[in-house]
Amino acid sequence: MAYRVLGRAGPPQPRRARRLLFAFTLSLSCTYLCYSFLCCCDDLGRSRLLGAPRCLRGPSAGGQKLLQKSRPCDPLGPTPSEPGAPSAPAAAVPAPRLSGSNHSGSPKPGTKRLPQALIVGVKKGGTRAVLEFIRVHPDVRALGTEPHFFDRNYGRGLDWYRSLMPRTLESQITLEKTPSYFVTQEAPRRIFNMSRDTKLIVVVRNPVTRAISDYTQTLSKKPDIPTFEGLSFRNRTLGLVDVSWNAIRIGMYVLHLESWLQYFPLAQIHFVSGERLITDPAGEMGRVQDFLGIKRFITDKHFYFNKTKGFPCLKKTESSLLPRCLGKSKGRTHVQIDPEVIDQLREFYRPYNIKFYETVGQDFRWE
Ligand SMILES: Nc1ncnc2c1ncn2[C@@H]1O[C@H](COP(=O)(O)OS(=O)(=O)O)[C@@H](OP(=O)(O)O)[C@H]1O
């Protein structure tokens, strides 16, 4: 009976049955071999991806757009574009990103939290440099873009704000930077209401240079604006400075600081010198790390001086083993300003600066 199932016609044929069985076993083995091979390739691909120094972070990392454009993944490893730029260690494998895309499709580790620390200012002080440097630290995760929550987007609510944040583990600090907070009247109260423990970082720079930097940026977008001199003074002969012009007003640091001190003790505000950030980035970042209460991970070893750019750059970033400088809009050549105008503005800022040094207990030597 059983033979009838195998062969419709004729007598039982054991040889044919054996052949069929052999073919069936062979095809099963082939299928298994192919499957194993494909899985193996996939695993190799994945481990190469984790170790690939040339893979860039996805477009969601908004801050990266401010960094120089980099090439896509290159299996050959990094080749520094700048003479004197450091080579990335060939054997090093960066840790998988905790908040980045997950290739396996499993849930992303970490939680979106409200920031425990903020870089609140000042515009053109060097805030991007501090953000990009500090995010190299494994205990810090930063939002790359400026969310402008405490000034423009406050109406969207804290849940919206939280949703923008990168995922962090409990041991990690969530950080964002929006330089306009420093001069926003409501920002200190709003931040205090979010958390009175928020740590605040302010990057300050000589207010005259800051104003010229600010003007240079505006000019690059709107070439038809009046001259720097024209905007700076209400009456230049009388030495009347126009304090209603934002580029001037932002540099009156002590006035803005007073609003913050109504809500936060001085010990909760850390001031970074924009000047020292360029001459000694590791020293300034050492103090930032102390202030944040995290180990001094970022040191001299993380920086090199890029002669072409004229600024310190990172040997490697949070997401890449390639050396990286900040983008073209950072460290621009400033417009030429009449030295007399500069002197007048220096005089104008002097009393504000001195009061600022006294208040914060630090001399930034802008005079
Ligand atoms: N390492 C490094 N590379 C490039 N630029 C550096 C660096 N460190 C500090 N700076 C200074 O940062 C200035 C820009 O400040 P911000 O990032 O705060 O600008 S912004 O408010 O976010 O537009 C920018 O101002 P400008 O020189 O006027 O362009 C730089 O002087």
Tab-separated table of C-alpha atoms and ligand atoms in Angstrom:
chain	number	residue	atom	x	y	z
A	1	MET	CA	0.000	0.000	0.000
A	2	ALA	CA	2.715	2.374	0.963
A	3	TYR	CA	4.410	1.785	-2.409
A	4	ARG	CA	1.265	2.864	-4.145
A	5	VAL	CA	1.632	6.258	-2.570
A	6	LEU	CA	5.161	6.675	-3.897
A	7	GLY	CA	4.591	5.388	-7.369
A	8	ARG	CA	1.333	5.550	-9.160
A	9	ALA	CA	2.101	2.827	-11.661
A	10	GLY	CA	4.087	-0.354	-11.557
A	11	PRO	CA	5.698	-2.311	-8.787
A	12	PRO	CA	7.576	-0.851	-5.867
A	13	GLN	CA	10.979	0.720	-6.819
A	14	PRO	CA	13.275	0.985	-3.761
A	15	ARG	CA	16.148	2.548	-5.795
A	16	ARG	CA	13.964	5.381	-6.986
A	17	ALA	CA	12.711	5.986	-3.470
A	18	ARG	CA	16.280	6.161	-2.184
A	19	ARG	CA	17.124	8.693	-4.909
A	20	LEU	CA	14.154	10.817	-3.967
A	21	LEU	CA	15.134	10.686	-0.316
A	22	PHE	CA	18.721	11.651	-1.206
A	23	ALA	CA	17.551	14.619	-3.311
A	24	PHE	CA	15.269	15.777	-0.534
A	25	THR	CA	18.075	15.604	2.063
A	26	LEU	CA	20.455	17.417	-0.278
A	27	SER	CA	18.029	20.275	-0.880
A	28	LEU	CA	17.402	20.562	2.854
A	29	SER	CA	21.153	20.798	3.515
A	30	CYS	CA	21.594	23.429	0.801
A	31	THR	CA	18.799	25.524	2.240
A	32	TYR	CA	20.351	25.321	5.692
A	33	LEU	CA	23.811	26.211	4.360
A	34	CYS	CA	22.482	29.266	2.464
A	35	TYR	CA	20.571	30.426	5.504
A	36	SER	CA	23.627	30.115	7.762
A	37	PHE	CA	25.791	31.965	5.261
A	38	LEU	CA	23.346	34.855	4.968
A	39	CYS	CA	23.051	35.227	8.756
A	40	CYS	CA	26.800	35.195	9.099
A	41	CYS	CA	27.167	37.973	6.479
A	42	ASP	CA	24.571	40.055	8.257
A	43	ASP	CA	26.436	39.741	11.557
A	44	LEU	CA	29.696	40.730	9.911
A	45	GLY	CA	28.007	43.691	8.321
A	46	ARG	CA	26.682	44.816	11.653
A	47	SER	CA	29.943	44.580	13.514
A	48	ARG	CA	31.675	46.472	10.735
A	49	LEU	CA	29.046	49.178	11.036
A	50	LEU	CA	29.718	49.620	14.735
A	51	GLY	CA	33.412	49.833	14.116
A	52	ALA	CA	33.285	51.940	10.988
A	53	PRO	CA	34.899	55.245	11.790
A	54	ARG	CA	33.570	56.952	8.691
A	55	CYS	CA	29.863	56.416	9.320
A	56	LEU	CA	28.201	59.685	10.138
A	57	ARG	CA	25.246	60.243	12.365
A	58	GLY	CA	21.878	60.511	10.740
A	59	PRO	CA	20.321	63.817	9.720
A	60	SER	CA	18.333	63.910	12.950
A	61	ALA	CA	21.414	65.125	14.740
A	62	GLY	CA	20.708	68.714	13.881
A	63	GLY	CA	23.861	70.074	15.449
A	64	GLN	CA	25.938	68.121	12.983
A	65	LYS	CA	24.785	70.323	10.174
A	66	LEU	CA	26.846	73.050	11.813
A	67	LEU	CA	29.915	70.921	11.675
A	68	GLN	CA	31.892	70.625	8.489
A	69	LYS	CA	30.426	68.291	5.943
A	70	SER	CA	32.000	64.882	6.092
A	71	ARG	CA	32.172	62.055	3.674
A	72	PRO	CA	29.874	59.062	3.919
A	73	CYS	CA	31.015	55.752	5.337
A	74	ASP	CA	34.343	54.631	3.984
A	75	PRO	CA	35.523	51.149	4.802
A	76	LEU	CA	39.133	52.209	4.347
A	77	GLY	CA	39.123	54.184	7.572
A	78	PRO	CA	39.799	57.820	8.281
A	79	THR	CA	42.192	60.020	6.376
A	80	PRO	CA	42.588	63.441	7.947
A	81	SER	CA	41.971	66.194	5.420
A	82	GLU	CA	44.174	68.732	7.162
A	83	PRO	CA	47.973	68.562	7.284
A	84	GLY	CA	48.891	67.994	10.897
A	85	ALA	CA	45.461	66.617	11.708
A	86	PRO	CA	45.609	63.529	13.860
A	87	SER	CA	44.881	60.090	12.489
A	88	ALA	CA	42.172	58.109	14.187
A	89	PRO	CA	43.353	54.920	15.896
A	90	ALA	CA	42.764	52.157	13.358
A	91	ALA	CA	41.797	49.456	15.829
A	92	ALA	CA	39.498	51.531	18.008
A	93	VAL	CA	35.823	50.713	17.898
A	94	PRO	CA	33.403	53.388	19.023
A	95	ALA	CA	30.712	52.355	21.443
A	96	PRO	CA	27.297	51.905	19.882
A	97	ARG	CA	25.201	55.032	20.161
A	98	LEU	CA	22.702	54.789	22.935
A	99	SER	CA	20.207	57.161	21.480
A	100	GLY	CA	20.834	56.527	17.804
A	101	SER	CA	19.133	54.273	15.337
A	102	ASN	CA	18.875	50.671	16.318
A	103	HIS	CA	19.709	48.264	13.511
A	104	SER	CA	18.198	45.256	15.194
A	105	GLY	CA	14.782	46.892	15.562
A	106	SER	CA	14.780	46.293	19.325
A	107	PRO	CA	13.599	49.138	21.564
A	108	LYS	CA	16.101	51.961	21.961
A	109	PRO	CA	17.761	52.065	25.364
A	110	GLY	CA	17.361	55.073	27.616
A	111	THR	CA	14.631	57.579	28.287
A	112	LYS	CA	13.900	61.056	27.002
A	113	ARG	CA	14.352	63.398	29.939
A	114	LEU	CA	14.125	67.122	30.471
A	115	PRO	CA	17.610	68.650	30.460
A	116	GLN	CA	19.478	68.874	33.742
A	117	ALA	CA	21.903	71.377	32.254
A	118	LEU	CA	21.544	74.180	29.723
A	119	ILE	CA	23.953	76.334	27.778
A	120	VAL	CA	21.914	79.533	27.995
A	121	GLY	CA	24.234	81.963	26.259
A	122	VAL	CA	25.652	84.085	25.004
A	123	LYS	CA	25.058	84.397	21.311
A	124	LYS	CA	28.411	84.318	19.462
A	125	GLY	CA	30.218	83.523	22.683
A	126	GLY	CA	31.376	80.055	21.608
A	127	THR	CA	28.284	78.080	22.630
A	128	ARG	CA	28.475	75.660	19.707
A	129	ALA	CA	32.071	74.815	20.530
A	130	VAL	CA	31.167	74.038	24.164
A	131	LEU	CA	28.225	71.887	23.079
A	132	GLU	CA	30.199	69.933	20.502
A	133	PHE	CA	33.105	69.456	22.902
A	134	ILE	CA	31.044	68.358	25.893
A	135	ARG	CA	28.961	65.890	23.931
A	136	VAL	CA	32.111	63.839	23.377
A	137	HIS	CA	31.761	62.897	27.036
A	138	PRO	CA	30.094	59.495	27.507
A	139	ASP	CA	28.021	60.824	30.415
A	140	VAL	CA	26.484	63.633	28.367
A	141	ARG	CA	23.884	63.500	25.632
A	142	ALA	CA	23.049	66.758	23.909
A	143	LEU	CA	20.409	67.985	21.543
A	144	GLY	CA	22.186	69.152	18.396
A	145	THR	CA	19.700	71.837	17.396
A	146	GLU	CA	18.565	74.883	19.358
A	147	PRO	CA	15.016	74.179	20.561
A	148	HIS	CA	14.293	77.781	21.696
A	149	PHE	CA	11.835	76.382	24.199
A	150	PHE	CA	12.170	78.965	26.959
A	151	ASP	CA	11.862	81.868	24.552
A	152	ARG	CA	9.908	81.135	21.357
A	153	ASN	CA	8.316	77.736	21.984
A	154	TYR	CA	7.270	77.829	25.605
A	155	GLY	CA	3.596	77.504	24.664
A	156	ARG	CA	4.233	74.019	23.290
A	157	GLY	CA	4.672	72.661	26.775
A	158	LEU	CA	7.215	70.533	28.598
A	159	ASP	CA	6.103	67.278	26.965
A	160	TRP	CA	6.929	68.696	23.559
A	161	TYR	CA	10.267	69.900	24.892
A	162	ARG	CA	11.052	66.498	26.412
A	163	SER	CA	10.160	64.749	23.180
A	164	LEU	CA	12.990	66.597	21.423
A	165	MET	CA	15.621	65.303	23.790
A	166	PRO	CA	18.011	62.454	23.074
A	167	ARG	CA	17.508	59.278	25.064
A	168	THR	CA	19.747	58.975	28.073
A	169	LEU	CA	20.584	56.398	30.673
A	170	GLU	CA	20.043	57.423	34.276
A	171	SER	CA	23.723	58.146	34.739
A	172	GLN	CA	23.819	60.537	31.781
A	173	ILE	CA	23.137	64.249	31.658
A	174	THR	CA	20.758	65.676	29.075
A	175	LEU	CA	21.908	69.005	27.675
A	176	GLU	CA	20.711	71.565	25.180
A	177	LYS	CA	21.924	74.983	24.100
A	178	THR	CA	19.957	78.032	23.073
A	179	PRO	CA	22.057	81.203	23.396
A	180	SER	CA	19.090	83.577	23.291
A	181	TYR	CA	17.860	82.344	26.694
A	182	PHE	CA	20.428	84.540	28.405
A	183	VAL	CA	18.707	87.735	27.235
A	184	THR	CA	15.123	86.480	27.510
A	185	GLN	CA	13.399	88.099	30.455
A	186	GLU	CA	11.131	85.124	31.186
A	187	ALA	CA	13.755	82.407	30.727
A	188	PRO	CA	15.133	82.290	34.296
A	189	ARG	CA	11.672	81.922	35.827
A	190	ARG	CA	10.589	79.344	33.274
A	191	ILE	CA	13.733	77.281	33.735
A	192	PHE	CA	13.382	77.527	37.496
A	193	ASN	CA	9.811	76.246	37.170
A	194	MET	CA	11.036	73.277	35.140
A	195	SER	CA	13.673	72.490	37.764
A	196	ARG	CA	15.333	74.699	40.330
A	197	ASP	CA	18.360	72.371	40.106
A	198	THR	CA	19.085	73.081	36.458
A	199	LYS	CA	22.771	73.763	35.912
A	200	LEU	CA	23.390	76.794	33.738
A	201	ILE	CA	26.374	77.404	31.495
A	202	VAL	CA	27.108	80.832	30.021
A	203	VAL	CA	29.887	81.284	27.485
A	204	VAL	CA	30.997	84.911	27.611
A	205	ARG	CA	33.305	86.777	25.286
A	206	ASN	CA	34.628	90.316	25.015
A	207	PRO	CA	31.372	92.181	24.316
A	208	VAL	CA	32.938	94.342	21.588
A	209	THR	CA	34.246	91.322	19.653
A	210	ARG	CA	30.950	89.582	20.314
A	211	ALA	CA	29.017	92.515	18.827
A	212	ILE	CA	31.230	92.524	15.726
A	213	SER	CA	30.801	88.775	15.376
A	214	ASP	CA	27.031	89.181	15.691
A	215	TYR	CA	27.026	91.953	13.086
A	216	THR	CA	29.225	89.887	10.732
A	217	GLN	CA	26.693	87.079	10.921
A	218	THR	CA	23.726	89.368	10.218
A	219	LEU	CA	25.604	90.988	7.337
A	220	SER	CA	26.253	87.592	5.782
A	221	LYS	CA	22.486	87.044	5.618
A	222	LYS	CA	21.388	90.627	4.882
A	223	PRO	CA	24.114	92.452	2.972
A	224	ASP	CA	22.053	95.685	2.801
A	225	ILE	CA	22.014	96.545	6.498
A	226	PRO	CA	23.608	99.824	7.683
A	227	THR	CA	27.226	99.924	8.816
A	228	PHE	CA	28.302	98.639	12.224
A	229	GLU	CA	29.146	102.208	13.256
A	230	GLY	CA	25.750	103.439	12.090
A	231	LEU	CA	23.921	100.838	14.148
A	232	SER	CA	26.121	101.116	17.242
A	233	PHE	CA	25.590	104.800	17.977
A	234	ARG	CA	22.615	107.044	18.388
A	235	ASN	CA	25.078	109.916	18.216
A	236	ARG	CA	28.665	108.964	17.634
A	237	THR	CA	30.120	112.447	18.243
A	238	LEU	CA	28.454	112.543	21.617
A	239	GLY	CA	29.450	108.918	22.215
A	240	LEU	CA	25.824	107.893	22.644
A	241	VAL	CA	25.669	104.133	22.157
A	242	ASP	CA	22.417	102.646	20.920
A	243	VAL	CA	21.598	100.136	23.648
A	244	SER	CA	18.393	99.173	21.898
A	245	TRP	CA	20.427	97.425	19.198
A	246	ASN	CA	20.577	93.758	20.142
A	247	ALA	CA	24.202	93.339	19.136
A	248	ILE	CA	25.109	95.975	21.743
A	249	ARG	CA	22.544	95.024	24.381
A	250	ILE	CA	23.524	91.345	24.587
A	251	GLY	CA	27.048	92.333	25.705
A	252	MET	CA	25.786	94.162	28.799
A	253	TYR	CA	26.142	90.869	30.594
A	254	VAL	CA	25.673	92.058	34.138
A	255	LEU	CA	22.211	93.446	33.419
A	256	HIS	CA	20.981	90.121	32.098
A	257	LEU	CA	22.714	88.212	34.833
A	258	GLU	CA	20.690	90.074	37.457
A	259	SER	CA	17.491	88.411	36.183
A	260	TRP	CA	19.103	84.993	36.547
A	261	LEU	CA	20.346	85.671	40.026
A	262	GLN	CA	16.783	86.294	41.145
A	263	TYR	CA	16.139	82.592	40.619
A	264	PHE	CA	19.468	80.781	40.712
A	265	PRO	CA	22.424	81.030	43.091
A	266	LEU	CA	25.693	82.005	41.463
A	267	ALA	CA	27.126	78.558	42.251
A	268	GLN	CA	24.590	77.082	39.842
A	269	ILE	CA	25.839	79.188	36.946
A	270	HIS	CA	29.143	78.402	35.276
A	271	PHE	CA	30.870	80.986	33.110
A	272	VAL	CA	33.094	79.811	30.295
A	273	SER	CA	35.599	82.265	28.864
A	274	GLY	CA	35.060	82.391	25.112
A	275	GLU	CA	38.662	83.546	24.708
A	276	ARG	CA	40.201	80.740	26.766
A	277	LEU	CA	37.942	78.265	25.009
A	278	ILE	CA	40.039	78.988	21.907
A	279	THR	CA	43.484	79.177	23.534
A	280	ASP	CA	42.982	76.372	26.059
A	281	PRO	CA	39.898	74.302	25.185
A	282	ALA	CA	40.894	71.410	27.438
A	283	GLY	CA	41.304	73.707	30.451
A	284	GLU	CA	37.900	75.321	29.910
A	285	MET	CA	36.248	71.975	29.282
A	286	GLY	CA	37.883	70.599	32.424
A	287	ARG	CA	36.054	73.248	34.438
A	288	VAL	CA	32.793	72.549	32.606
A	289	GLN	CA	33.084	68.866	33.484
A	290	ASP	CA	33.783	69.701	37.143
A	291	PHE	CA	30.754	71.962	37.187
A	292	LEU	CA	28.559	69.228	35.727
A	293	GLY	CA	29.912	66.780	38.280
A	294	ILE	CA	31.255	64.337	35.718
A	295	LYS	CA	34.718	62.858	35.448
A	296	ARG	CA	37.376	64.741	33.481
A	297	PHE	CA	37.126	62.633	30.360
A	298	ILE	CA	37.710	65.418	27.823
A	299	THR	CA	41.352	66.439	27.992
A	300	ASP	CA	44.150	67.823	25.826
A	301	LYS	CA	44.172	64.520	23.988
A	302	HIS	CA	40.823	65.360	22.403
A	303	PHE	CA	41.983	68.530	20.641
A	304	TYR	CA	44.387	69.618	17.961
A	305	PHE	CA	44.935	73.062	16.541
A	306	ASN	CA	43.828	73.345	12.955
A	307	LYS	CA	46.135	75.892	11.331
A	308	THR	CA	43.913	76.482	8.324
A	309	LYS	CA	40.885	77.228	10.456
A	310	GLY	CA	42.870	78.958	13.167
A	311	PHE	CA	40.862	77.216	15.880
A	312	PRO	CA	41.070	74.122	18.008
A	313	CYS	CA	39.205	71.165	16.563
A	314	LEU	CA	38.226	67.773	17.882
A	315	LYS	CA	40.377	64.771	17.042
A	316	LYS	CA	37.214	62.680	17.062
A	317	THR	CA	33.597	63.327	17.890
A	318	GLU	CA	30.803	61.553	19.691
A	319	SER	CA	29.852	59.759	16.515
A	320	SER	CA	32.990	59.588	14.418
A	321	LEU	CA	36.658	58.884	14.775
A	322	LEU	CA	37.413	61.548	12.182
A	323	PRO	CA	38.870	64.898	13.190
A	324	ARG	CA	36.222	67.600	13.096
A	325	CYS	CA	36.250	71.380	13.164
A	326	LEU	CA	33.171	73.531	13.616
A	327	GLY	CA	31.506	74.757	10.422
A	328	LYS	CA	32.284	77.763	8.278
A	329	SER	CA	29.967	80.070	10.221
A	330	LYS	CA	32.117	79.553	13.317
A	331	GLY	CA	35.387	81.397	13.297
A	332	ARG	CA	34.524	83.721	10.411
A	333	THR	CA	36.683	86.651	9.380
A	334	HIS	CA	35.073	89.724	10.902
A	335	VAL	CA	34.228	92.893	9.022
A	336	GLN	CA	36.828	95.631	9.460
A	337	ILE	CA	35.750	98.201	12.035
A	338	ASP	CA	37.317	101.602	12.592
A	339	PRO	CA	39.648	101.203	15.641
A	340	GLU	CA	38.189	104.403	17.121
A	341	VAL	CA	34.752	102.863	17.115
A	342	ILE	CA	36.174	99.833	18.874
A	343	ASP	CA	37.775	102.092	21.499
A	344	GLN	CA	34.522	103.940	22.054
A	345	LEU	CA	32.648	100.704	22.549
A	346	ARG	CA	35.338	99.373	24.840
A	347	GLU	CA	34.875	102.466	26.977
A	348	PHE	CA	31.143	102.011	26.904
A	349	TYR	CA	31.344	98.415	28.121
A	350	ARG	CA	34.049	98.982	30.749
A	351	PRO	CA	31.727	99.710	33.721
A	352	TYR	CA	29.415	96.853	32.777
A	353	ASN	CA	32.369	94.495	32.491
A	354	ILE	CA	33.815	95.518	35.844
A	355	LYS	CA	30.451	95.041	37.521
A	356	PHE	CA	30.171	91.685	35.820
A	357	TYR	CA	33.614	90.555	37.065
A	358	GLU	CA	32.688	91.624	40.591
A	359	THR	CA	29.394	89.790	40.469
A	360	VAL	CA	30.767	86.511	39.184
A	361	GLY	CA	34.117	86.754	41.004
A	362	GLN	CA	36.191	86.321	37.835
A	363	ASP	CA	38.218	88.736	35.750
A	364	PHE	CA	37.813	87.974	32.055
A	365	ARG	CA	40.424	90.603	31.084
A	366	TRP	CA	38.514	92.277	28.292
A	367	GLU	CA	40.009	95.698	29.006
B	1	LIG	N1	36.909	75.687	18.288
B	1	LIG	C1	36.225	76.677	17.726
B	1	LIG	N2	35.985	76.676	16.394
B	1	LIG	C2	35.306	77.682	15.829
B	1	LIG	N3	34.796	78.731	16.494
B	1	LIG	C3	35.010	78.772	17.825
B	1	LIG	C4	35.723	77.750	18.486
B	1	LIG	N4	35.786	78.072	19.802
B	1	LIG	C5	35.153	79.217	19.944
B	1	LIG	N5	34.673	79.649	18.766
B	1	LIG	C6	33.950	80.897	18.569
B	1	LIG	O1	32.572	80.609	18.569
B	1	LIG	C7	31.965	81.734	17.950
B	1	LIG	C8	30.542	81.408	17.591
B	1	LIG	O2	29.819	81.393	18.790
B	1	LIG	P1	28.491	80.572	18.996
B	1	LIG	O3	28.715	79.156	18.633
B	1	LIG	O4	28.022	80.834	20.360
B	1	LIG	O5	27.549	81.242	17.914
B	1	LIG	S1	25.963	81.140	17.863
B	1	LIG	O6	25.420	82.069	18.841
B	1	LIG	O7	25.576	79.753	18.110
B	1	LIG	O8	25.646	81.581	16.479
B	1	LIG	C9	32.870	82.049	16.792
B	1	LIG	O9	32.751	83.409	16.520
B	1	LIG	P2	33.345	84.096	15.200
B	1	LIG	O10	34.842	83.955	15.301
B	1	LIG	O11	32.950	85.500	15.283
B	1	LIG	O12	32.775	83.380	14.031
B	1	LIG	C10	34.241	81.621	17.273
B	1	LIG	O13	35.085	82.692	17.571
